[in-house]
Amino acid sequence: MSDLNHSKIIKDFPTLDLKVNNHRLVYLDNGATTQRPLQVINAMRSYAEGSHGNPHRGAHFLSTKATEEYELAKEAVRNFINAKSTEEIIFTKNATESLNLIANSYGMENVHKENEIVLLISEHHSNILPWQRVARVKEAVLKYMYVDDQGRLPLEEIERKISDKTRIVAMAHMSNVLGTIFPVKEIIDYAHSKGALVVIDGAQSTPHIKVDVKELDADFFVFSAHKLMGPMGIGVLYGKKDLLESMPPFLLGGDMIEYVYEQEATFAPLPFKFEAGTQNVDGAVGLRAAIEYINKIGIENITAYERILTGYALEKLLSIPYIRIQGPKIAEDKGGLISFTIDDVHPHDTASILDTYGIATRAGHHCAQPLMRYLDIPATSRASFYIYNTKDDVDQLLEGIKNVRKWLGYGS
Amino acid sequence: MDLSTIYTQLIMEHNKSAHNRRELESPDLRQRGHNPSCGDDITLDIKLEGGIIRDASFHGHGCAISQASTSIMIDLIKEKTVGDALNLVNTFIGMIKKEISDEEILEKLEDAIAFQNISNMPARVKCAVLAWHTLREAIA
Ligand SMILES: Cc1ncc(COP(=O)(O)O)c(C=O)c1O
Ligand SMILES: [Zn+2]
């Protein structure tokens, strides 16, 4: 279905060999986290075996090696999202920590009484809660832009909500529930014309589509390594250099200082100002290996392949009368992620029953309760794809869905 | 994992059945219980008369396991004293935790024994015990 060498790609992923409940594992929970290829596993192992020390601290062989590895990872990330310099790349624990850093450091300093913060109704809780706190403490107003019945964001809604009063617009590039890829470039331009800054949550988009922070002109951009075949425990915060320089540090401690006196301290330059304490070098090594893996396949190839797969899945799902799809129903408007419900079946039951057939999906509110309330549904099932999924996986899912209906006592 | 030990006919019937699904008019006790992680959300209504549960019902939404467990529990506790109902809650939770396996004790749970195997599906234990914890909150 494309010129990717699939049988070769699949062999890179040891977990895909697993048998679950005596079935071949069909892993369709990539929106939650992705599986790691041998290239990532081995890179982390060889770091542990031959390069592990505390970076930036010791004048000895291993400390120097670890520093080099850490810097190489920074450069790989910079290149991956096309930032100007590695000073603009901060390593964090995950997208959540990156968003908290922005809200606490930039938000608390720059949002004032009666200013407005504009979010999208479909945001992940990690891009809602930090802003709720800023709004509460600073007596600012939190506003939401609402999606239409196809899960898209109408232009009028953008123009209605973003105004001269807006200080910050914070939104996901791609929704983890609807799968919608939002026109962030247009929104950023519009927000800038109103004097607002834009924070883009790229947790779902970065693994699947080309991100160019310079072209987007994003003020901040965040993502997590574990959703792009990297390890858990490392995430990225990109920020424009002048913004990061103007911001107070988030965490305080070792490695982020210049001079420390009894009563005060001065801080290290970027990016170290925001990287307090010993950093996750293992994670950085794994993240770099994951980026190299993606680069080898080509992110455009990944996007194209997933679009075909998503189109195939949508077509099949839409032909089943008892399936409802949330979000866009055409592959061009979305990434490889489909939320659906089965009539008369609760998504928890769907997930449990699919699991007994070896099919991993997610059920629930997907950390987006305001969206679920807006859509007036308690939960959805979600199948999300990555480069190692195949048409056969989609067929297994469809077969599994029929079985779900049967187990709950409905004809298929 | 054998699904047929969990998605049993009895559980599926209770999931679809509406006979305990309504709101009571001016209940003596009304208690909401929910599983934030998975979204099961039920409200129990109870009418008491001299320490006896004269009527009980529930409303809300959730998965088949949570809905069936609630309905089966309501059938079981009607016309029981509050003390007996509390004992049944403890027995049920003991069964789920595999702390009680004595068949004679478990028999008192009647149809609720159907949930005995839910611990084979660890992610769903919360769904099965939701109603029982909610009842305990209401009457304890
Ligand atoms: C859109 C979106 N934002 C943020 C997050 C949070 O990511 P993490 O848990 O890695 O911080 C997720 C993932 O769950 C997500 O899908
Ligand atoms: Zn449940």
Coordinates of C-alpha atoms and ligand atoms in Angstrom, one line a residue:
Chain A
M1 CA 0.0 0.0 0.0
S2 CA 3.0 2.2 -0.2
D3 CA 6.7 1.8 -1.0
L4 CA 7.6 1.3 2.7
N5 CA 9.3 -1.9 3.5
H6 CA 6.8 -3.1 6.1
S7 CA 7.9 -6.5 6.9
K8 CA 11.3 -5.0 7.7
I9 CA 9.9 -2.2 9.9
I10 CA 7.8 -4.6 11.9
K11 CA 10.8 -6.8 12.6
D12 CA 12.4 -3.7 14.4
F13 CA 9.7 -3.9 17.1
P14 CA 10.1 -6.8 19.6
T15 CA 6.8 -6.2 21.3
L16 CA 4.9 -6.7 18.1
D17 CA 5.9 -10.3 18.3
L18 CA 4.0 -10.8 21.5
K19 CA 1.0 -13.1 21.8
V20 CA -1.8 -11.6 23.9
N21 CA -4.5 -14.0 25.0
N22 CA -3.2 -16.4 22.3
H23 CA -3.7 -13.9 19.6
R24 CA -1.2 -11.8 17.7
L25 CA -0.8 -8.5 19.4
V26 CA -2.6 -5.8 17.4
Y27 CA -1.3 -2.6 19.0
L28 CA -3.7 0.3 18.3
D29 CA -3.0 2.5 21.3
N30 CA -0.3 4.7 19.8
G31 CA -2.1 7.8 20.9
A32 CA -1.3 6.8 24.5
T33 CA 2.3 5.6 23.9
T34 CA 4.2 3.9 21.1
Q35 CA 6.4 0.8 20.9
R36 CA 10.1 1.2 20.6
P37 CA 12.3 -0.2 17.8
L38 CA 15.5 -2.1 18.5
Q39 CA 17.4 0.9 17.3
V40 CA 16.1 2.8 20.3
I41 CA 16.5 0.0 22.8
N42 CA 20.0 -0.7 21.6
A43 CA 21.1 2.9 21.7
M44 CA 20.0 3.3 25.3
R45 CA 21.7 0.1 26.2
S46 CA 25.0 1.0 24.6
Y47 CA 24.8 4.4 26.3
A48 CA 24.3 2.6 29.7
E49 CA 27.2 0.2 28.9
G50 CA 29.7 2.7 27.5
S51 CA 28.9 6.3 28.1
H52 CA 27.1 6.8 31.3
G53 CA 28.2 9.6 33.6
N54 CA 26.8 12.8 35.0
P55 CA 26.9 15.4 32.1
H56 CA 28.2 18.9 32.5
R57 CA 29.8 18.1 35.8
G58 CA 32.9 16.0 35.8
A59 CA 36.2 16.4 34.0
H60 CA 36.5 12.7 33.3
F61 CA 35.9 10.4 30.4
L62 CA 32.3 9.2 31.1
S63 CA 31.1 12.6 32.1
T64 CA 32.4 14.0 28.9
K65 CA 30.8 11.1 26.9
A66 CA 27.4 11.7 28.6
T67 CA 27.7 15.4 27.9
E68 CA 28.4 14.7 24.2
E69 CA 25.4 12.3 24.0
Y70 CA 23.1 14.9 25.6
E71 CA 24.2 17.6 23.2
L72 CA 23.8 15.3 20.2
A73 CA 20.2 14.6 21.3
K74 CA 19.6 18.4 21.6
E75 CA 20.9 18.9 18.1
A76 CA 18.8 16.0 16.8
V77 CA 15.6 17.6 18.3
R78 CA 16.5 21.1 17.0
N79 CA 17.0 19.7 13.5
F80 CA 13.8 17.6 13.7
I81 CA 11.5 20.6 14.4
N82 CA 13.7 23.1 12.7
A83 CA 14.4 25.4 15.6
K84 CA 17.0 28.1 15.1
S85 CA 19.3 27.0 17.9
T86 CA 19.7 24.4 20.6
E87 CA 19.3 27.2 23.1
E88 CA 15.6 27.0 22.2
I89 CA 15.3 23.3 23.1
I90 CA 14.6 22.5 26.7
F91 CA 14.4 18.9 27.9
T92 CA 11.6 18.2 30.3
K93 CA 10.0 15.0 31.7
N94 CA 7.1 15.1 29.1
A95 CA 4.7 17.3 27.3
T96 CA 2.8 17.9 30.6
E97 CA 5.8 19.3 32.3
S98 CA 6.6 21.5 29.3
L99 CA 3.1 23.0 29.4
N100 CA 3.3 23.5 33.2
L101 CA 6.7 25.2 32.7
I102 CA 5.2 27.6 30.2
A103 CA 2.1 28.4 32.3
N104 CA 4.0 28.8 35.5
S105 CA 7.0 30.8 34.1
Y106 CA 5.6 32.7 31.2
G107 CA 1.9 32.7 32.1
M108 CA 2.3 33.9 35.7
E109 CA 4.6 36.7 34.6
N110 CA 2.7 38.0 31.6
V111 CA -1.0 37.3 32.1
H112 CA -2.7 40.0 34.1
K113 CA -6.1 40.9 35.4
E114 CA -8.9 40.7 32.7
N115 CA -6.5 39.4 30.1
E116 CA -7.8 36.4 28.2
I117 CA -6.4 32.9 27.7
V118 CA -8.0 31.1 24.8
L119 CA -8.0 27.3 24.7
L120 CA -9.6 24.7 22.4
I121 CA -12.4 22.7 23.9
S122 CA -10.7 19.5 22.9
E123 CA -7.5 20.1 24.9
H124 CA -5.9 17.4 26.9
H125 CA -6.2 18.1 30.7
S126 CA -2.4 18.9 30.7
N127 CA -3.1 21.9 28.5
I128 CA -6.1 23.0 30.6
L129 CA -5.3 22.7 34.2
P130 CA -2.1 24.8 34.2
W131 CA -4.1 27.6 32.5
Q132 CA -6.9 27.3 34.9
R133 CA -4.5 28.0 37.7
V134 CA -2.9 31.0 35.9
A135 CA -6.4 32.4 35.2
R136 CA -7.4 32.0 38.8
V137 CA -4.3 33.5 40.3
K138 CA -4.1 36.4 37.9
E139 CA -7.8 37.0 37.7
A140 CA -7.7 36.4 34.0
V141 CA -10.5 35.0 31.8
L142 CA -10.3 31.5 30.3
K143 CA -12.2 31.1 27.0
Y144 CA -12.8 28.2 24.8
M145 CA -13.0 27.8 21.1
Y146 CA -15.6 25.1 20.1
V147 CA -15.3 22.6 17.3
D148 CA -18.1 21.9 14.8
D149 CA -19.9 18.6 14.4
Q150 CA -17.1 17.3 12.2
G151 CA -14.5 18.1 14.9
R152 CA -13.1 21.0 12.9
L153 CA -12.4 24.6 14.1
P154 CA -14.4 27.1 12.1
L155 CA -12.7 30.3 11.1
E156 CA -15.5 32.4 12.7
E157 CA -14.9 30.7 16.0
I158 CA -11.2 31.7 15.9
E159 CA -12.1 35.3 15.0
R160 CA -14.9 35.4 17.7
K161 CA -12.6 34.2 20.5
I162 CA -9.2 35.6 19.8
S163 CA -9.1 39.3 20.4
D164 CA -7.0 42.2 21.5
K165 CA -7.6 41.0 25.1
T166 CA -6.0 37.6 24.4
R167 CA -2.6 37.1 25.8
I168 CA -2.2 33.4 25.2
V169 CA -3.7 30.9 22.9
A170 CA -2.9 27.3 23.9
M171 CA -4.0 24.4 21.7
A172 CA -3.1 21.0 20.4
H173 CA -1.8 20.7 16.8
M174 CA -3.7 17.4 16.6
S175 CA -6.5 16.3 19.0
N176 CA -6.0 13.1 20.9
V177 CA -9.7 12.4 20.8
L178 CA -11.0 13.7 17.5
G179 CA -7.8 13.1 15.5
T180 CA -8.3 16.5 13.9
I181 CA -5.2 18.3 12.6
F182 CA -5.9 21.9 13.2
P183 CA -4.7 24.8 11.0
V184 CA -2.3 26.0 13.5
K185 CA -0.3 28.2 11.1
E186 CA -3.4 30.3 10.3
I187 CA -4.3 30.5 14.0
I188 CA -0.8 31.5 15.0
D189 CA -0.8 34.3 12.3
Y190 CA -4.2 35.5 13.4
A191 CA -3.3 35.4 17.1
H192 CA -0.1 37.3 16.4
S193 CA -2.1 40.0 14.6
K194 CA -4.0 40.5 17.8
G195 CA -0.8 40.6 19.9
A196 CA -1.3 37.1 21.5
L197 CA 1.3 34.4 21.9
V198 CA 0.6 30.8 20.9
V199 CA 1.5 27.6 22.7
I200 CA 1.2 24.5 20.5
D201 CA 0.8 21.1 22.1
G202 CA 2.4 18.8 19.6
A203 CA 2.1 15.6 21.6
Q204 CA 0.0 14.0 19.0
S205 CA 1.2 15.7 15.8
T206 CA 5.0 15.5 16.1
P207 CA 5.2 11.7 15.8
H208 CA 3.2 11.8 12.6
I209 CA 3.5 15.0 10.6
K210 CA 6.4 17.4 9.7
V211 CA 6.8 20.1 12.3
D212 CA 8.7 23.2 11.5
V213 CA 8.5 25.7 14.4
K214 CA 10.1 28.4 12.3
E215 CA 7.6 28.2 9.5
L216 CA 4.7 27.9 11.9
D217 CA 6.1 30.8 13.9
A218 CA 5.0 29.1 17.1
D219 CA 6.0 30.8 20.3
F220 CA 6.1 27.6 22.2
F221 CA 5.8 24.0 21.1
V222 CA 5.9 20.9 23.2
F223 CA 5.9 17.1 22.8
S224 CA 6.8 13.8 24.5
A225 CA 9.4 11.3 23.3
H226 CA 7.3 8.3 24.2
K227 CA 4.7 9.0 21.6
L228 CA 7.3 8.9 18.8
M229 CA 8.9 5.6 19.6
G230 CA 11.2 7.0 22.2
P231 CA 11.4 6.3 25.9
M232 CA 9.1 7.6 28.6
G233 CA 10.4 10.3 31.0
I234 CA 11.7 12.8 28.5
G235 CA 9.9 15.6 26.7
V236 CA 10.6 18.7 24.8
L237 CA 9.8 22.4 25.3
Y238 CA 10.6 24.6 22.3
G239 CA 10.4 28.3 22.9
K240 CA 11.5 31.3 21.0
K241 CA 14.8 32.5 22.4
D242 CA 13.8 36.0 23.4
L243 CA 10.8 34.6 25.2
L244 CA 12.8 32.0 27.1
E245 CA 15.4 34.6 28.0
S246 CA 12.7 36.8 29.5
M247 CA 11.2 34.1 31.6
P248 CA 12.1 33.2 35.2
P249 CA 13.4 29.6 35.8
F250 CA 10.7 27.0 36.7
L251 CA 12.7 24.6 38.9
L252 CA 15.7 25.8 40.9
G253 CA 18.8 23.8 41.8
G254 CA 22.0 22.4 40.4
D255 CA 23.2 22.8 36.8
M256 CA 20.9 25.8 36.2
I257 CA 23.0 28.5 38.0
E258 CA 25.9 30.8 37.3
Y259 CA 26.8 32.1 40.7
V260 CA 25.2 31.3 44.0
Y261 CA 25.6 33.5 47.1
E262 CA 24.1 33.1 50.5
Q263 CA 21.1 35.2 49.7
E264 CA 20.8 35.2 45.9
A265 CA 21.9 33.6 42.7
T266 CA 22.3 34.2 39.0
F267 CA 21.2 31.8 36.4
A268 CA 22.9 29.9 33.7
P269 CA 22.2 30.8 30.0
L270 CA 19.7 29.0 27.9
P271 CA 18.8 26.2 27.7
F272 CA 20.4 25.2 31.1
K273 CA 18.4 27.9 33.0
F274 CA 15.4 25.6 32.6
E275 CA 17.1 22.3 33.2
A276 CA 17.6 22.0 36.9
G277 CA 19.2 18.9 38.4
T278 CA 20.7 15.9 36.8
Q279 CA 18.9 15.4 33.4
N280 CA 17.5 12.2 31.8
V281 CA 20.5 11.4 29.5
D282 CA 19.2 7.8 28.9
G283 CA 16.0 9.4 27.7
A284 CA 17.8 11.9 25.5
V285 CA 19.8 9.1 23.9
G286 CA 16.6 7.2 23.2
L287 CA 14.9 10.2 21.9
R288 CA 17.7 10.9 19.4
A289 CA 17.6 7.3 18.3
A290 CA 13.8 7.5 17.8
I291 CA 14.2 10.7 15.7
E292 CA 16.9 9.1 13.6
Y293 CA 14.6 6.1 13.1
I294 CA 11.8 8.5 11.9
N295 CA 14.2 10.4 9.7
K296 CA 15.4 7.2 8.1
I297 CA 11.9 6.3 7.1
G298 CA 11.0 9.9 6.4
I299 CA 8.3 11.8 8.3
E300 CA 6.5 12.5 5.0
N301 CA 6.3 8.8 4.2
I302 CA 4.9 8.2 7.7
T303 CA 2.2 10.8 7.2
A304 CA 1.3 9.4 3.7
Y305 CA 1.2 5.8 4.9
E306 CA -0.9 6.6 7.9
R307 CA -3.3 8.6 5.8
I308 CA -3.9 5.6 3.6
L309 CA -4.4 3.3 6.6
T310 CA -6.7 5.8 8.3
G311 CA -8.7 6.2 5.1
Y312 CA -9.1 2.4 4.8
A313 CA -10.2 2.2 8.5
L314 CA -12.6 5.1 8.2
E315 CA -14.2 3.6 5.1
K316 CA -14.7 0.3 6.8
L317 CA -16.0 1.7 10.0
L318 CA -18.4 4.1 8.3
S319 CA -20.0 1.2 6.5
I320 CA -21.0 -0.5 9.8
P321 CA -24.4 0.8 10.8
Y322 CA -23.9 0.6 14.6
I323 CA -20.6 2.5 14.7
R324 CA -20.5 6.3 15.3
I325 CA -17.2 8.2 14.6
Q326 CA -16.3 11.3 16.6
G327 CA -14.3 13.9 14.7
P328 CA -13.5 14.2 11.0
K329 CA -14.7 11.4 8.8
I330 CA -12.2 12.0 6.0
A331 CA -8.6 11.0 6.4
E332 CA -7.3 14.3 4.9
D333 CA -8.6 16.2 7.9
K334 CA -7.0 14.0 10.6
G335 CA -4.1 12.0 11.8
G336 CA -4.1 8.3 12.3
L337 CA -6.4 8.3 15.2
I338 CA -10.1 7.4 15.2
S339 CA -12.5 7.7 18.2
F340 CA -15.7 5.8 17.9
T341 CA -18.6 4.3 19.8
I342 CA -20.5 1.1 19.2
D343 CA -24.3 1.5 19.7
D344 CA -25.5 -0.1 22.9
V345 CA -22.0 -0.9 24.0
H346 CA -20.0 1.0 26.6
P347 CA -16.4 1.7 25.5
H348 CA -14.9 -0.1 28.6
D349 CA -16.6 -3.3 27.5
T350 CA -15.3 -2.7 24.0
A351 CA -11.7 -2.3 25.2
S352 CA -11.8 -5.4 27.5
I353 CA -13.4 -7.6 24.8
L354 CA -11.0 -6.4 22.1
D355 CA -8.1 -7.1 24.5
T356 CA -9.1 -10.8 24.8
Y357 CA -8.6 -10.9 21.0
G358 CA -5.1 -9.3 21.4
I359 CA -6.3 -5.9 20.2
A360 CA -5.0 -2.9 22.3
T361 CA -7.3 0.1 22.1
R362 CA -8.1 2.9 24.6
A363 CA -11.4 3.6 26.2
G364 CA -12.6 6.5 28.3
H365 CA -12.5 10.2 28.3
H366 CA -8.9 10.4 27.1
C367 CA -8.0 13.1 29.5
A368 CA -10.4 15.5 27.8
Q369 CA -13.4 15.7 30.0
P370 CA -14.5 19.2 28.8
L371 CA -14.7 17.9 25.3
M372 CA -16.6 14.8 26.3
R373 CA -19.1 17.0 28.1
Y374 CA -19.4 19.2 25.1
L375 CA -20.0 16.2 22.8
D376 CA -22.4 14.8 25.4
I377 CA -20.9 11.4 25.5
P378 CA -19.3 9.7 28.6
A379 CA -16.5 7.9 26.8
T380 CA -15.3 6.7 23.4
S381 CA -13.1 3.9 22.1
R382 CA -10.0 5.0 20.3
A383 CA -7.8 3.2 17.8
S384 CA -4.6 5.0 16.9
F385 CA -2.1 4.0 14.3
Y386 CA 1.6 4.2 13.7
I387 CA 4.1 3.3 11.1
Y388 CA 4.2 -0.4 12.1
N389 CA 0.4 -0.9 11.8
T390 CA -1.0 -2.6 8.7
K391 CA -4.3 -3.2 6.9
D392 CA -4.4 -6.5 8.6
D393 CA -4.5 -4.8 12.0
V394 CA -7.5 -2.8 10.8
D395 CA -9.2 -5.9 9.6
Q396 CA -8.5 -7.5 13.0
L397 CA -10.1 -4.5 14.7
L398 CA -13.2 -4.8 12.5
E399 CA -13.5 -8.5 13.2
G400 CA -13.0 -7.7 16.9
I401 CA -15.8 -5.1 16.9
K402 CA -18.2 -7.7 15.5
N403 CA -17.3 -10.0 18.4
V404 CA -17.9 -7.2 20.9
R405 CA -21.4 -6.9 19.7
K406 CA -21.9 -10.6 19.9
W407 CA -20.6 -10.9 23.4
L408 CA -23.0 -8.2 24.5
G409 CA -25.9 -10.1 23.1
Y410 CA -26.5 -8.2 19.8
G411 CA -26.4 -9.8 16.4
S412 CA -23.5 -8.4 14.4
Chain B
M1 CA -8.8 -15.3 29.6
D2 CA -12.2 -16.9 29.0
L3 CA -14.6 -14.1 28.3
S4 CA -17.6 -16.3 28.9
T5 CA -16.8 -16.4 32.6
I6 CA -17.2 -12.6 32.8
Y7 CA -19.6 -11.6 30.0
T8 CA -22.1 -14.2 31.2
Q9 CA -25.7 -14.4 30.1
L10 CA -26.9 -13.3 33.6
I11 CA -24.6 -10.2 33.5
M12 CA -25.7 -9.3 30.0
E13 CA -29.4 -9.6 31.0
H14 CA -29.0 -7.3 33.9
N15 CA -27.0 -4.9 31.8
K16 CA -29.9 -4.6 29.4
S17 CA -32.7 -4.9 31.9
A18 CA -34.3 -1.6 33.1
H19 CA -36.2 -3.0 36.1
N20 CA -34.0 -1.2 38.7
R21 CA -33.1 1.7 36.5
R22 CA -35.2 4.7 37.6
E23 CA -35.3 7.5 40.1
L24 CA -37.2 7.0 43.4
E25 CA -39.5 9.8 44.5
S26 CA -38.1 11.4 47.6
P27 CA -35.6 8.7 48.5
D28 CA -34.2 8.6 52.1
L29 CA -30.7 8.2 50.8
R30 CA -29.2 9.2 47.5
Q31 CA -25.6 8.4 46.9
R32 CA -23.5 9.0 43.8
G33 CA -20.5 6.9 43.0
H34 CA -18.1 7.2 40.1
N35 CA -14.8 5.9 38.7
P36 CA -13.0 8.9 37.5
S37 CA -10.5 6.9 35.5
C38 CA -13.1 5.1 33.4
G39 CA -16.2 7.2 33.7
D40 CA -18.7 4.8 35.3
D41 CA -21.1 7.1 37.1
I42 CA -24.1 5.8 39.1
T43 CA -26.5 7.2 41.6
L44 CA -28.2 4.9 44.1
D45 CA -31.6 5.8 45.5
I46 CA -32.8 4.1 48.7
K47 CA -36.0 4.1 50.6
L48 CA -35.8 3.0 54.3
E49 CA -38.5 1.9 56.7
G50 CA -37.5 1.1 60.2
G51 CA -34.0 0.1 59.2
I52 CA -35.1 -2.0 56.3
I53 CA -34.4 -1.2 52.6
R54 CA -37.9 -1.1 51.2
D55 CA -37.0 0.1 47.8
A56 CA -33.8 0.8 45.8
S57 CA -33.0 1.9 42.3
F58 CA -30.2 3.5 40.3
H59 CA -29.6 5.8 37.5
G60 CA -26.5 6.9 35.6
H61 CA -24.3 5.3 33.0
G62 CA -21.3 3.0 32.7
C63 CA -20.1 -0.3 31.3
A64 CA -22.0 -3.5 31.3
I65 CA -20.0 -4.8 34.3
S66 CA -20.8 -1.7 36.4
Q67 CA -24.5 -1.6 35.4
A68 CA -25.1 -5.3 35.8
S69 CA -23.4 -5.3 39.2
T70 CA -25.5 -2.4 40.4
S71 CA -28.7 -4.0 39.2
I72 CA -27.9 -7.4 40.7
M73 CA -27.0 -5.7 44.0
I74 CA -30.3 -3.9 44.2
D75 CA -32.2 -7.1 43.7
L76 CA -30.2 -8.6 46.5
I77 CA -30.6 -5.9 49.1
K78 CA -34.3 -5.1 48.8
E79 CA -36.2 -6.0 52.0
K80 CA -32.9 -6.6 53.9
T81 CA -31.9 -4.7 57.0
V82 CA -29.2 -2.1 56.7
G83 CA -26.9 -4.4 58.8
D84 CA -27.5 -7.4 56.5
A85 CA -26.9 -5.2 53.4
L86 CA -23.6 -4.0 54.9
N87 CA -22.6 -7.6 55.5
L88 CA -23.4 -8.5 51.9
V89 CA -21.2 -5.6 50.7
N90 CA -18.3 -7.0 52.8
T91 CA -18.8 -10.5 51.5
F92 CA -18.9 -9.3 47.9
I93 CA -15.8 -7.2 48.3
G94 CA -14.1 -10.1 50.1
M95 CA -15.0 -12.4 47.2
I96 CA -13.6 -10.0 44.6
K97 CA -10.4 -9.7 46.6
K98 CA -10.3 -13.5 46.8
E99 CA -10.3 -13.2 50.6
I100 CA -13.5 -15.1 51.0
S101 CA -14.0 -18.4 49.1
D102 CA -16.2 -20.4 51.5
E103 CA -19.0 -21.4 49.3
E104 CA -21.6 -21.3 52.1
I105 CA -20.8 -17.7 52.8
L106 CA -20.7 -16.8 49.1
E107 CA -24.1 -18.4 48.5
K108 CA -25.6 -15.5 50.3
L109 CA -24.6 -13.3 47.4
E110 CA -27.0 -15.2 45.1
D111 CA -26.7 -13.9 41.6
A112 CA -23.8 -11.6 42.5
I113 CA -21.5 -14.6 42.6
A114 CA -21.4 -14.1 38.8
F115 CA -18.6 -11.6 39.4
Q116 CA -16.4 -14.1 41.1
N117 CA -14.0 -14.2 38.2
I118 CA -13.7 -10.4 37.6
S119 CA -10.2 -10.4 39.1
N120 CA -9.1 -12.2 35.9
M121 CA -9.7 -8.9 34.3
P122 CA -7.9 -6.5 36.7
A123 CA -8.8 -3.4 34.7
R124 CA -12.5 -4.1 35.4
V125 CA -12.5 -4.8 39.1
K126 CA -13.4 -1.2 39.8
C127 CA -16.4 -1.5 37.6
A128 CA -17.7 -4.5 39.5
V129 CA -17.3 -3.0 43.0
L130 CA -18.5 0.5 42.3
A131 CA -22.1 0.0 43.3
W132 CA -21.1 -1.9 46.4
H133 CA -18.7 0.8 47.6
T134 CA -21.4 3.4 46.9
L135 CA -24.0 1.5 48.9
R136 CA -21.5 1.3 51.8
E137 CA -21.0 5.0 51.7
A138 CA -24.8 5.5 51.7
I139 CA -25.7 3.3 54.6
A140 CA -22.6 2.9 56.8
Ligands
LIG1 C1 -2.7 16.1 23.0 C2 -1.9 15.6 24.2 N1 -1.3 16.5 25.0 C3 -0.6 16.2 26.1 C4 -0.4 14.9 26.4 C5 0.4 14.5 27.6 O1 1.5 13.8 27.3 P1 2.4 13.3 28.5 O2 1.5 12.4 29.3 O3 3.5 12.5 27.8 O4 2.9 14.5 29.2 C6 -1.0 13.9 25.6 C7 -0.9 12.4 25.9 O5 -1.5 11.8 26.7 C8 -1.8 14.3 24.5 O6 -2.4 13.4 23.7
ZN2 ZN -16.5 0.3 33.9

